[in-house]
């Protein structure tokens, strides 16, 4: 590839004249914005072990009352982006949130989409768009763009969950903002029961309720059972994986980030091909080994790690007798909508 001219090749006075007119020559920077073959990725493979994070999160519970925090969260920041950017990848934000018994995190709504993967504790709930969603280990709860949400806790132990948002992207788009609100009235029970059986959905006689997000809570008990059934039914399947979808459309459950759950059979090693989107992995149950570029992470339950796009990721179950379950979040819906999605052989 041909060498292009550098900024230093240009006379100082010419550079000053350009800058005075808010003009920049493209050619000295062309190769850095369009590198040959593979993009520049700031996202580094990083692991956040829960054993190291948990005591620091509990300390935040002692140091900062919920009224002073609104949301008491430690952000899982990728140093490749700079910790202050609060990014796990170019488009994914991750945070571990703590709610203590009796606390309430007030209602608000915002443009970024969020999901919560419940990590520890019982008795907390989140109310999303008037729907009270109980939180239990492994449940996935959606907070799509624009929907009111607040969190409460009637139990007696700390509750922790992993927040996954498309905040870095929405912020970069200069479209991120919040609206504060009052406590919501609970108008219906969690909608998941109406969508609990695969292949059939409610069929209203009159107009179909036009909800963009008909299902807000995906209970882990159902997802786990789906994975075990799939593994038993299709023993030859290359990956025991299910996607969290909108049950009315069968499409992605949110617009920007995609979510799935993977079961690694006892002793199984699975290599996911290099794909353009970055990916986050969170261990729900069991023990895995994850290899990305020159990194090797040993994941125990509640550990979280991430991988940049365009590299293969190898996941291995560290047990020869028990299955391992991993929650995956990635930027696939975004890449597909933008037409930049790639899988490399
Ligand atoms: C948010 O609204 C929550 O509602 C958690 O629990 C984390 C991070 C950035 C922006 C909004 C929540 C968040 C957030």
mmCIF file of C-alpha atoms and ligand atoms in Angstrom:
data_model
loop_
_atom_site.group_PDB
_atom_site.id
_atom_site.type_symbol
_atom_site.label_atom_id
_atom_site.label_comp_id
_atom_site.label_asym_id
_atom_site.label_seq_id
_atom_site.Cartn_x
_atom_site.Cartn_y
_atom_site.Cartn_z
ATOM 1 C CA UNK A 1 0.000 0.000 0.000
ATOM 2 C CA UNK A 2 1.342 3.371 -0.989
ATOM 3 C CA UNK A 3 2.816 5.723 1.663
ATOM 4 C CA UNK A 4 0.785 8.907 1.925
ATOM 5 C CA UNK A 5 2.048 12.396 2.674
ATOM 6 C CA UNK A 6 2.413 13.420 6.336
ATOM 7 C CA UNK A 7 1.285 16.567 8.082
ATOM 8 C CA UNK A 8 4.940 17.457 8.679
ATOM 9 C CA UNK A 9 5.497 17.495 4.888
ATOM 10 C CA UNK A 10 3.323 20.607 4.682
ATOM 11 C CA UNK A 11 4.683 24.115 5.364
ATOM 12 C CA UNK A 12 3.906 25.359 8.857
ATOM 13 C CA UNK A 13 2.217 28.527 7.533
ATOM 14 C CA UNK A 14 -0.070 26.482 5.254
ATOM 15 C CA UNK A 15 -1.107 24.286 8.218
ATOM 16 C CA UNK A 16 -1.867 27.408 10.240
ATOM 17 C CA UNK A 17 -3.938 28.859 7.372
ATOM 18 C CA UNK A 18 -5.951 25.627 7.182
ATOM 19 C CA UNK A 19 -6.568 25.528 10.932
ATOM 20 C CA UNK A 20 -7.667 29.168 10.931
ATOM 21 C CA UNK A 21 -10.432 28.159 8.484
ATOM 22 C CA UNK A 22 -11.317 24.953 10.395
ATOM 23 C CA UNK A 23 -9.944 22.859 7.558
ATOM 24 C CA UNK A 24 -7.907 19.637 7.807
ATOM 25 C CA UNK A 25 -6.026 17.748 5.064
ATOM 26 C CA UNK A 26 -7.371 14.194 4.816
ATOM 27 C CA UNK A 27 -4.355 12.345 3.412
ATOM 28 C CA UNK A 28 -2.126 12.342 6.546
ATOM 29 C CA UNK A 29 -4.975 10.675 8.511
ATOM 30 C CA UNK A 30 -6.537 8.522 5.802
ATOM 31 C CA UNK A 31 -4.777 5.284 6.782
ATOM 32 C CA UNK A 32 -5.666 5.672 10.455
ATOM 33 C CA UNK A 33 -9.400 6.044 9.792
ATOM 34 C CA UNK A 34 -9.344 3.406 7.025
ATOM 35 C CA UNK A 35 -6.707 0.834 7.996
ATOM 36 C CA UNK A 36 -6.204 -2.016 5.539
ATOM 37 C CA UNK A 37 -8.121 -5.258 6.178
ATOM 38 C CA UNK A 38 -9.134 -4.979 9.822
ATOM 39 C CA UNK A 39 -10.400 -1.997 11.826
ATOM 40 C CA UNK A 40 -8.519 -0.431 14.699
ATOM 41 C CA UNK A 41 -10.184 -1.614 17.915
ATOM 42 C CA UNK A 42 -9.754 0.111 21.230
ATOM 43 C CA UNK A 43 -11.793 -2.637 22.916
ATOM 44 C CA UNK A 44 -9.408 -4.978 24.743
ATOM 45 C CA UNK A 45 -10.212 -8.445 26.057
ATOM 46 C CA UNK A 46 -10.850 -7.716 29.763
ATOM 47 C CA UNK A 47 -12.219 -9.791 32.650
ATOM 48 C CA UNK A 48 -13.977 -8.441 35.740
ATOM 49 C CA UNK A 49 -13.969 -11.230 38.372
ATOM 50 C CA UNK A 50 -16.948 -10.936 40.704
ATOM 51 C CA UNK A 51 -14.857 -11.903 43.759
ATOM 52 C CA UNK A 52 -12.794 -8.711 43.310
ATOM 53 C CA UNK A 53 -15.727 -6.484 42.398
ATOM 54 C CA UNK A 54 -18.257 -7.581 45.037
ATOM 55 C CA UNK A 55 -16.505 -6.227 48.184
ATOM 56 C CA UNK A 56 -15.977 -2.872 46.436
ATOM 57 C CA UNK A 57 -19.660 -2.736 45.494
ATOM 58 C CA UNK A 58 -20.697 -3.565 49.081
ATOM 59 C CA UNK A 59 -18.372 -0.793 50.264
ATOM 60 C CA UNK A 60 -20.195 1.592 47.911
ATOM 61 C CA UNK A 61 -23.349 0.501 49.764
ATOM 62 C CA UNK A 62 -21.798 1.702 53.036
ATOM 63 C CA UNK A 63 -20.253 4.854 51.618
ATOM 64 C CA UNK A 64 -23.079 6.186 49.471
ATOM 65 C CA UNK A 65 -26.784 6.135 50.366
ATOM 66 C CA UNK A 66 -29.095 5.429 47.448
ATOM 67 C CA UNK A 67 -30.552 8.951 47.703
ATOM 68 C CA UNK A 68 -27.091 10.325 46.898
ATOM 69 C CA UNK A 69 -26.504 7.942 44.014
ATOM 70 C CA UNK A 70 -29.917 7.457 42.356
ATOM 71 C CA UNK A 71 -28.337 4.314 40.870
ATOM 72 C CA UNK A 72 -25.504 2.746 42.907
ATOM 73 C CA UNK A 73 -23.320 1.259 40.225
ATOM 74 C CA UNK A 74 -19.684 0.349 39.643
ATOM 75 C CA UNK A 75 -18.993 0.596 35.934
ATOM 76 C CA UNK A 76 -17.022 -2.203 34.245
ATOM 77 C CA UNK A 77 -14.795 0.015 32.143
ATOM 78 C CA UNK A 78 -12.467 -1.168 29.404
ATOM 79 C CA UNK A 79 -9.046 0.493 29.846
ATOM 80 C CA UNK A 80 -8.593 0.322 26.072
ATOM 81 C CA UNK A 81 -11.206 3.074 25.775
ATOM 82 C CA UNK A 82 -9.955 4.950 28.892
ATOM 83 C CA UNK A 83 -11.699 4.245 32.215
ATOM 84 C CA UNK A 84 -13.407 7.644 32.249
ATOM 85 C CA UNK A 85 -15.292 6.778 29.053
ATOM 86 C CA UNK A 86 -17.239 4.077 30.940
ATOM 87 C CA UNK A 87 -17.297 1.753 27.929
ATOM 88 C CA UNK A 88 -16.880 -2.013 27.750
ATOM 89 C CA UNK A 89 -16.779 -1.763 23.944
ATOM 90 C CA UNK A 90 -17.584 0.878 21.339
ATOM 91 C CA UNK A 91 -21.334 0.508 21.955
ATOM 92 C CA UNK A 92 -21.701 -1.481 25.182
ATOM 93 C CA UNK A 93 -21.818 -0.084 28.710
ATOM 94 C CA UNK A 94 -21.647 -2.532 31.650
ATOM 95 C CA UNK A 95 -22.281 -1.791 35.306
ATOM 96 C CA UNK A 96 -22.863 -3.794 38.478
ATOM 97 C CA UNK A 97 -25.702 -2.247 40.459
ATOM 98 C CA UNK A 98 -26.383 -2.765 44.165
ATOM 99 C CA UNK A 99 -29.771 -2.323 45.822
ATOM 100 C CA UNK A 100 -29.999 -2.883 49.572
ATOM 101 C CA UNK A 101 -33.114 -4.072 51.437
ATOM 102 C CA UNK A 102 -35.755 -1.345 51.666
ATOM 103 C CA UNK A 103 -34.087 0.902 49.099
ATOM 104 C CA UNK A 104 -35.837 2.462 46.149
ATOM 105 C CA UNK A 105 -34.215 3.759 42.960
ATOM 106 C CA UNK A 106 -36.631 6.373 41.591
ATOM 107 C CA UNK A 107 -38.522 6.250 38.322
ATOM 108 C CA UNK A 108 -37.005 7.685 35.181
ATOM 109 C CA UNK A 109 -36.828 7.002 31.471
ATOM 110 C CA UNK A 110 -34.106 7.614 28.944
ATOM 111 C CA UNK A 111 -33.122 7.176 25.342
ATOM 112 C CA UNK A 112 -30.438 4.462 25.803
ATOM 113 C CA UNK A 113 -31.781 0.893 25.975
ATOM 114 C CA UNK A 114 -30.928 -1.191 29.037
ATOM 115 C CA UNK A 115 -31.167 -4.794 30.125
ATOM 116 C CA UNK A 116 -30.482 -6.253 33.546
ATOM 117 C CA UNK A 117 -29.017 -9.685 34.185
ATOM 118 C CA UNK A 118 -29.684 -10.556 37.817
ATOM 119 C CA UNK A 119 -26.526 -11.706 39.586
ATOM 120 C CA UNK A 120 -27.315 -12.204 43.258
ATOM 121 C CA UNK A 121 -30.071 -11.926 45.881
ATOM 122 C CA UNK A 122 -33.834 -12.255 46.027
ATOM 123 C CA UNK A 123 -36.690 -9.886 46.817
ATOM 124 C CA UNK A 124 -35.930 -6.963 44.507
ATOM 125 C CA UNK A 125 -38.071 -5.966 41.570
ATOM 126 C CA UNK A 126 -38.053 -3.452 38.798
ATOM 127 C CA UNK A 127 -41.194 -1.845 37.487
ATOM 128 C CA UNK A 128 -40.956 -1.207 33.741
ATOM 129 C CA UNK A 129 -43.805 0.569 31.934
ATOM 130 C CA UNK A 130 -46.181 -0.308 34.788
ATOM 131 C CA UNK A 131 -45.169 -3.968 34.778
ATOM 132 C CA UNK A 132 -43.659 -5.300 37.997
ATOM 133 C CA UNK A 133 -40.779 -7.652 37.158
ATOM 134 C CA UNK A 134 -39.422 -9.756 40.021
ATOM 135 C CA UNK A 135 -35.652 -10.236 39.982
ATOM 136 C CA UNK A 136 -34.105 -13.652 40.433
ATOM 137 C CA UNK A 137 -30.628 -14.993 39.598
ATOM 138 C CA UNK A 138 -30.137 -15.290 35.833
ATOM 139 C CA UNK A 139 -33.328 -13.473 34.821
ATOM 140 C CA UNK A 140 -33.048 -11.009 31.950
ATOM 141 C CA UNK A 141 -35.227 -7.895 32.239
ATOM 142 C CA UNK A 142 -35.538 -5.361 29.434
ATOM 143 C CA UNK A 143 -35.777 -1.608 29.854
ATOM 144 C CA UNK A 144 -36.208 -0.507 26.237
ATOM 145 C CA UNK A 145 -35.706 3.077 25.150
ATOM 146 C CA UNK A 146 -38.277 5.517 26.502
ATOM 147 C CA UNK A 147 -39.958 3.212 29.030
ATOM 148 C CA UNK A 148 -40.314 4.312 32.668
ATOM 149 C CA UNK A 149 -38.404 2.180 35.140
ATOM 150 C CA UNK A 150 -37.668 2.114 38.862
ATOM 151 C CA UNK A 151 -36.238 -0.473 41.256
ATOM 152 C CA UNK A 152 -37.441 -1.557 44.708
ATOM 153 C CA UNK A 153 -36.393 -4.189 47.236
ATOM 154 C CA UNK A 154 -38.667 -6.026 49.725
ATOM 155 C CA UNK A 155 -36.107 -8.710 50.667
ATOM 156 C CA UNK A 156 -33.481 -8.854 53.400
ATOM 157 C CA UNK A 157 -30.209 -9.409 51.488
ATOM 158 C CA UNK A 158 -28.296 -7.219 49.027
ATOM 159 C CA UNK A 159 -29.382 -7.622 45.415
ATOM 160 C CA UNK A 160 -26.880 -7.143 42.590
ATOM 161 C CA UNK A 161 -27.449 -7.104 38.874
ATOM 162 C CA UNK A 162 -25.452 -6.456 35.716
ATOM 163 C CA UNK A 163 -26.726 -3.512 33.653
ATOM 164 C CA UNK A 164 -26.009 -3.691 29.910
ATOM 165 C CA UNK A 165 -26.764 -0.520 27.945
ATOM 166 C CA UNK A 166 -26.093 0.860 24.480
ATOM 167 C CA UNK A 167 -25.180 4.128 26.226
ATOM 168 C CA UNK A 168 -21.766 4.686 24.517
ATOM 169 C CA UNK A 169 -23.397 4.625 21.092
ATOM 170 C CA UNK A 170 -26.429 6.721 22.011
ATOM 171 C CA UNK A 171 -24.180 9.217 23.803
ATOM 172 C CA UNK A 172 -21.887 9.416 20.755
ATOM 173 C CA UNK A 173 -24.977 10.070 18.619
ATOM 174 C CA UNK A 174 -25.692 13.074 20.912
ATOM 175 C CA UNK A 175 -29.059 11.497 21.651
ATOM 176 C CA UNK A 176 -28.673 10.432 25.300
ATOM 177 C CA UNK A 177 -30.918 12.081 27.896
ATOM 178 C CA UNK A 178 -33.122 11.239 30.874
ATOM 179 C CA UNK A 179 -36.558 12.364 32.099
ATOM 180 C CA UNK A 180 -37.332 12.048 35.786
ATOM 181 C CA UNK A 181 -40.759 10.862 36.909
ATOM 182 C CA UNK A 182 -43.001 9.873 39.798
ATOM 183 C CA UNK A 183 -43.451 6.372 41.221
ATOM 184 C CA UNK A 184 -45.338 4.258 38.691
ATOM 185 C CA UNK A 185 -48.663 2.563 39.323
ATOM 186 C CA UNK A 186 -48.309 -1.172 38.698
ATOM 187 C CA UNK A 187 -50.814 -1.893 35.929
ATOM 188 C CA UNK A 188 -50.124 -5.511 35.063
ATOM 189 C CA UNK A 189 -48.186 -8.577 36.050
ATOM 190 C CA UNK A 190 -45.061 -9.554 34.192
ATOM 191 C CA UNK A 191 -46.006 -10.211 30.556
ATOM 192 C CA UNK A 192 -43.800 -13.245 30.204
ATOM 193 C CA UNK A 193 -46.571 -15.630 31.217
ATOM 194 C CA UNK A 194 -48.567 -14.812 28.101
ATOM 195 C CA UNK A 195 -45.515 -15.744 25.997
ATOM 196 C CA UNK A 196 -44.279 -18.694 28.006
ATOM 197 C CA UNK A 197 -44.813 -21.372 25.364
ATOM 198 C CA UNK A 198 -42.748 -21.458 22.192
ATOM 199 C CA UNK A 199 -44.529 -21.288 18.852
ATOM 200 C CA UNK A 200 -47.773 -19.740 20.073
ATOM 201 C CA UNK A 201 -48.555 -16.138 21.000
ATOM 202 C CA UNK A 202 -51.748 -14.480 22.209
ATOM 203 C CA UNK A 203 -54.099 -13.943 19.267
ATOM 204 C CA UNK A 204 -56.525 -11.135 20.072
ATOM 205 C CA UNK A 205 -59.895 -11.197 18.335
ATOM 206 C CA UNK A 206 -59.990 -7.436 17.928
ATOM 207 C CA UNK A 207 -56.972 -5.137 17.473
ATOM 208 C CA UNK A 208 -53.634 -6.531 18.516
ATOM 209 C CA UNK A 209 -52.169 -4.589 21.400
ATOM 210 C CA UNK A 210 -49.495 -2.603 19.626
ATOM 211 C CA UNK A 211 -46.629 -2.997 22.041
ATOM 212 C CA UNK A 212 -43.147 -2.734 20.591
ATOM 213 C CA UNK A 213 -41.803 -4.662 23.579
ATOM 214 C CA UNK A 214 -44.436 -7.264 24.551
ATOM 215 C CA UNK A 215 -42.123 -9.304 26.801
ATOM 216 C CA UNK A 216 -39.978 -7.563 29.397
ATOM 217 C CA UNK A 217 -38.811 -10.418 31.642
ATOM 218 C CA UNK A 218 -37.137 -13.644 30.526
ATOM 219 C CA UNK A 219 -36.986 -15.924 33.598
ATOM 220 C CA UNK A 220 -33.790 -17.931 33.898
ATOM 221 C CA UNK A 221 -35.747 -21.072 34.838
ATOM 222 C CA UNK A 222 -37.362 -21.012 31.353
ATOM 223 C CA UNK A 223 -34.181 -20.158 29.448
ATOM 224 C CA UNK A 224 -32.190 -22.833 31.282
ATOM 225 C CA UNK A 225 -34.890 -25.406 30.570
ATOM 226 C CA UNK A 226 -34.902 -24.396 26.881
ATOM 227 C CA UNK A 227 -31.118 -24.946 26.670
ATOM 228 C CA UNK A 228 -31.257 -28.346 28.390
ATOM 229 C CA UNK A 229 -34.130 -29.434 26.143
ATOM 230 C CA UNK A 230 -32.314 -28.251 23.015
ATOM 231 C CA UNK A 231 -29.144 -30.135 24.030
ATOM 232 C CA UNK A 232 -31.135 -33.311 24.662
ATOM 233 C CA UNK A 233 -33.220 -32.984 21.494
ATOM 234 C CA UNK A 234 -30.373 -32.121 19.109
ATOM 235 C CA UNK A 235 -27.235 -33.796 20.469
ATOM 236 C CA UNK A 236 -25.352 -33.024 17.239
ATOM 237 C CA UNK A 237 -26.038 -29.259 17.275
ATOM 238 C CA UNK A 238 -22.814 -27.248 17.001
ATOM 239 C CA UNK A 239 -23.770 -24.683 19.664
ATOM 240 C CA UNK A 240 -26.454 -25.035 22.316
ATOM 241 C CA UNK A 241 -27.514 -21.419 22.166
ATOM 242 C CA UNK A 242 -30.825 -19.545 22.342
ATOM 243 C CA UNK A 243 -31.499 -15.900 21.485
ATOM 244 C CA UNK A 244 -33.672 -13.545 23.516
ATOM 245 C CA UNK A 245 -36.273 -12.404 20.987
ATOM 246 C CA UNK A 246 -39.441 -10.387 20.734
ATOM 247 C CA UNK A 247 -42.020 -13.215 20.784
ATOM 248 C CA UNK A 248 -44.406 -11.288 18.493
ATOM 249 C CA UNK A 249 -41.866 -10.791 15.706
ATOM 250 C CA UNK A 250 -39.204 -13.432 16.359
ATOM 251 C CA UNK A 251 -36.635 -10.638 15.869
ATOM 252 C CA UNK A 252 -34.073 -9.207 18.291
ATOM 253 C CA UNK A 253 -35.615 -8.190 21.626
ATOM 254 C CA UNK A 254 -33.955 -4.743 21.405
ATOM 255 C CA UNK A 255 -32.867 -2.589 18.465
ATOM 256 C CA UNK A 256 -29.166 -2.078 19.060
ATOM 257 C CA UNK A 257 -27.725 -4.836 21.257
ATOM 258 C CA UNK A 258 -28.439 -8.570 20.967
ATOM 259 C CA UNK A 259 -28.644 -11.117 23.775
ATOM 260 C CA UNK A 260 -28.357 -14.873 23.956
ATOM 261 C CA UNK A 261 -27.671 -17.693 26.395
ATOM 262 C CA UNK A 262 -25.218 -20.471 25.684
ATOM 263 C CA UNK A 263 -24.889 -23.861 27.304
ATOM 264 C CA UNK A 264 -21.488 -25.545 27.172
ATOM 265 C CA UNK A 265 -21.992 -29.257 27.540
ATOM 266 C CA UNK A 266 -19.698 -31.065 30.028
ATOM 267 C CA UNK A 267 -16.171 -30.988 28.597
ATOM 268 C CA UNK A 268 -17.252 -29.008 25.515
ATOM 269 C CA UNK A 269 -15.006 -26.490 23.733
ATOM 270 C CA UNK A 270 -16.665 -24.132 21.267
ATOM 271 C CA UNK A 271 -14.931 -21.625 18.990
ATOM 272 C CA UNK A 272 -17.100 -18.760 17.804
ATOM 273 C CA UNK A 273 -15.820 -17.422 14.480
ATOM 274 C CA UNK A 274 -14.391 -13.914 14.120
ATOM 275 C CA UNK A 275 -17.360 -11.576 13.696
ATOM 276 C CA UNK A 276 -17.469 -7.809 13.412
ATOM 277 C CA UNK A 277 -19.386 -7.022 16.652
ATOM 278 C CA UNK A 278 -17.759 -6.888 20.073
ATOM 279 C CA UNK A 279 -19.144 -9.272 22.671
ATOM 280 C CA UNK A 280 -19.677 -9.534 26.422
ATOM 281 C CA UNK A 281 -19.799 -12.836 28.302
ATOM 282 C CA UNK A 282 -21.230 -13.311 31.803
ATOM 283 C CA UNK A 283 -21.062 -16.650 33.589
ATOM 284 C CA UNK A 284 -24.471 -17.602 35.001
ATOM 285 C CA UNK A 285 -23.654 -21.117 36.181
ATOM 286 C CA UNK A 286 -20.655 -23.426 36.082
ATOM 287 C CA UNK A 287 -17.023 -22.681 35.207
ATOM 288 C CA UNK A 288 -15.686 -21.707 31.799
ATOM 289 C CA UNK A 289 -12.376 -20.881 30.206
ATOM 290 C CA UNK A 290 -12.478 -18.112 27.615
ATOM 291 C CA UNK A 291 -9.681 -17.439 25.154
ATOM 292 C CA UNK A 292 -9.549 -14.208 23.173
ATOM 293 C CA UNK A 293 -6.424 -13.034 21.342
ATOM 294 C CA UNK A 294 -3.546 -13.588 23.804
ATOM 295 C CA UNK A 295 -5.817 -13.612 26.870
ATOM 296 C CA UNK A 296 -7.181 -16.568 28.821
ATOM 297 C CA UNK A 297 -9.894 -15.954 31.422
ATOM 298 C CA UNK A 298 -11.131 -18.508 33.936
ATOM 299 C CA UNK A 299 -14.753 -17.573 34.574
ATOM 300 C CA UNK A 300 -16.566 -18.597 37.742
ATOM 301 C CA UNK A 301 -20.248 -17.780 38.360
ATOM 302 C CA UNK A 302 -20.969 -14.018 38.187
ATOM 303 C CA UNK A 303 -17.703 -13.212 36.384
ATOM 304 C CA UNK A 304 -17.930 -10.994 33.308
ATOM 305 C CA UNK A 305 -15.550 -10.483 30.386
ATOM 306 C CA UNK A 306 -15.525 -8.878 26.955
ATOM 307 C CA UNK A 307 -13.955 -9.430 23.538
ATOM 308 C CA UNK A 308 -13.399 -7.021 20.639
ATOM 309 C CA UNK A 309 -14.900 -7.698 17.234
ATOM 310 C CA UNK A 310 -13.066 -9.393 14.319
ATOM 311 C CA UNK A 311 -11.398 -12.047 16.494
ATOM 312 C CA UNK A 312 -12.514 -15.603 17.254
ATOM 313 C CA UNK A 313 -13.549 -16.420 20.825
ATOM 314 C CA UNK A 314 -13.077 -19.878 22.301
ATOM 315 C CA UNK A 315 -15.239 -20.970 25.223
ATOM 316 C CA UNK A 316 -14.559 -24.192 27.115
ATOM 317 C CA UNK A 317 -16.486 -25.818 29.924
ATOM 318 C CA UNK A 318 -14.009 -26.501 32.734
ATOM 319 C CA UNK A 319 -16.156 -29.312 34.126
ATOM 320 C CA UNK A 320 -16.329 -32.786 32.618
ATOM 321 C CA UNK A 321 -19.563 -33.554 34.462
ATOM 322 C CA UNK A 322 -21.695 -30.384 34.721
ATOM 323 C CA UNK A 323 -23.000 -27.989 32.067
ATOM 324 C CA UNK A 324 -21.840 -24.353 32.076
ATOM 325 C CA UNK A 325 -24.190 -21.486 31.206
ATOM 326 C CA UNK A 326 -23.007 -18.170 29.757
ATOM 327 C CA UNK A 327 -25.027 -15.034 28.985
ATOM 328 C CA UNK A 328 -23.863 -13.210 25.833
ATOM 329 C CA UNK A 329 -24.494 -9.612 24.827
ATOM 330 C CA UNK A 330 -23.221 -8.218 21.536
ATOM 331 C CA UNK A 331 -23.612 -5.481 18.931
ATOM 332 C CA UNK A 332 -25.017 -7.742 16.207
ATOM 333 C CA UNK A 333 -28.422 -6.048 15.645
ATOM 334 C CA UNK A 334 -26.626 -2.720 15.215
ATOM 335 C CA UNK A 335 -24.062 -4.109 12.759
ATOM 336 C CA UNK A 336 -26.781 -5.872 10.744
ATOM 337 C CA UNK A 337 -28.929 -2.734 10.535
ATOM 338 C CA UNK A 338 -25.909 -0.726 9.428
ATOM 339 C CA UNK A 339 -24.911 -3.329 6.829
ATOM 340 C CA UNK A 340 -21.425 -3.774 8.338
ATOM 341 C CA UNK A 341 -21.958 -7.215 9.907
ATOM 342 C CA UNK A 342 -19.247 -9.716 8.951
ATOM 343 C CA UNK A 343 -18.369 -13.300 9.819
ATOM 344 C CA UNK A 344 -14.829 -14.263 8.844
ATOM 345 C CA UNK A 345 -13.912 -17.841 7.981
HETATM 346 C C1 LIG B 1 -29.820 3.557 34.383
HETATM 347 O O1 LIG B 1 -30.965 4.178 34.131
HETATM 348 C C2 LIG B 1 -29.793 2.492 35.257
HETATM 349 O O2 LIG B 1 -32.129 2.522 35.644
HETATM 350 C C3 LIG B 1 -28.595 1.854 35.496
HETATM 351 O O3 LIG B 1 -30.939 1.196 36.822
HETATM 352 C C4 LIG B 1 -27.440 2.241 34.910
HETATM 353 C C5 LIG B 1 -26.270 3.746 33.428
HETATM 354 C C6 LIG B 1 -26.267 4.800 32.604
HETATM 355 C C7 LIG B 1 -27.432 5.460 32.300
HETATM 356 C C8 LIG B 1 -28.613 5.068 32.869
HETATM 357 C C9 LIG B 1 -31.041 2.050 35.946
HETATM 358 C C10 LIG B 1 -27.441 3.327 34.037
HETATM 359 C C11 LIG B 1 -28.633 3.988 33.749
#
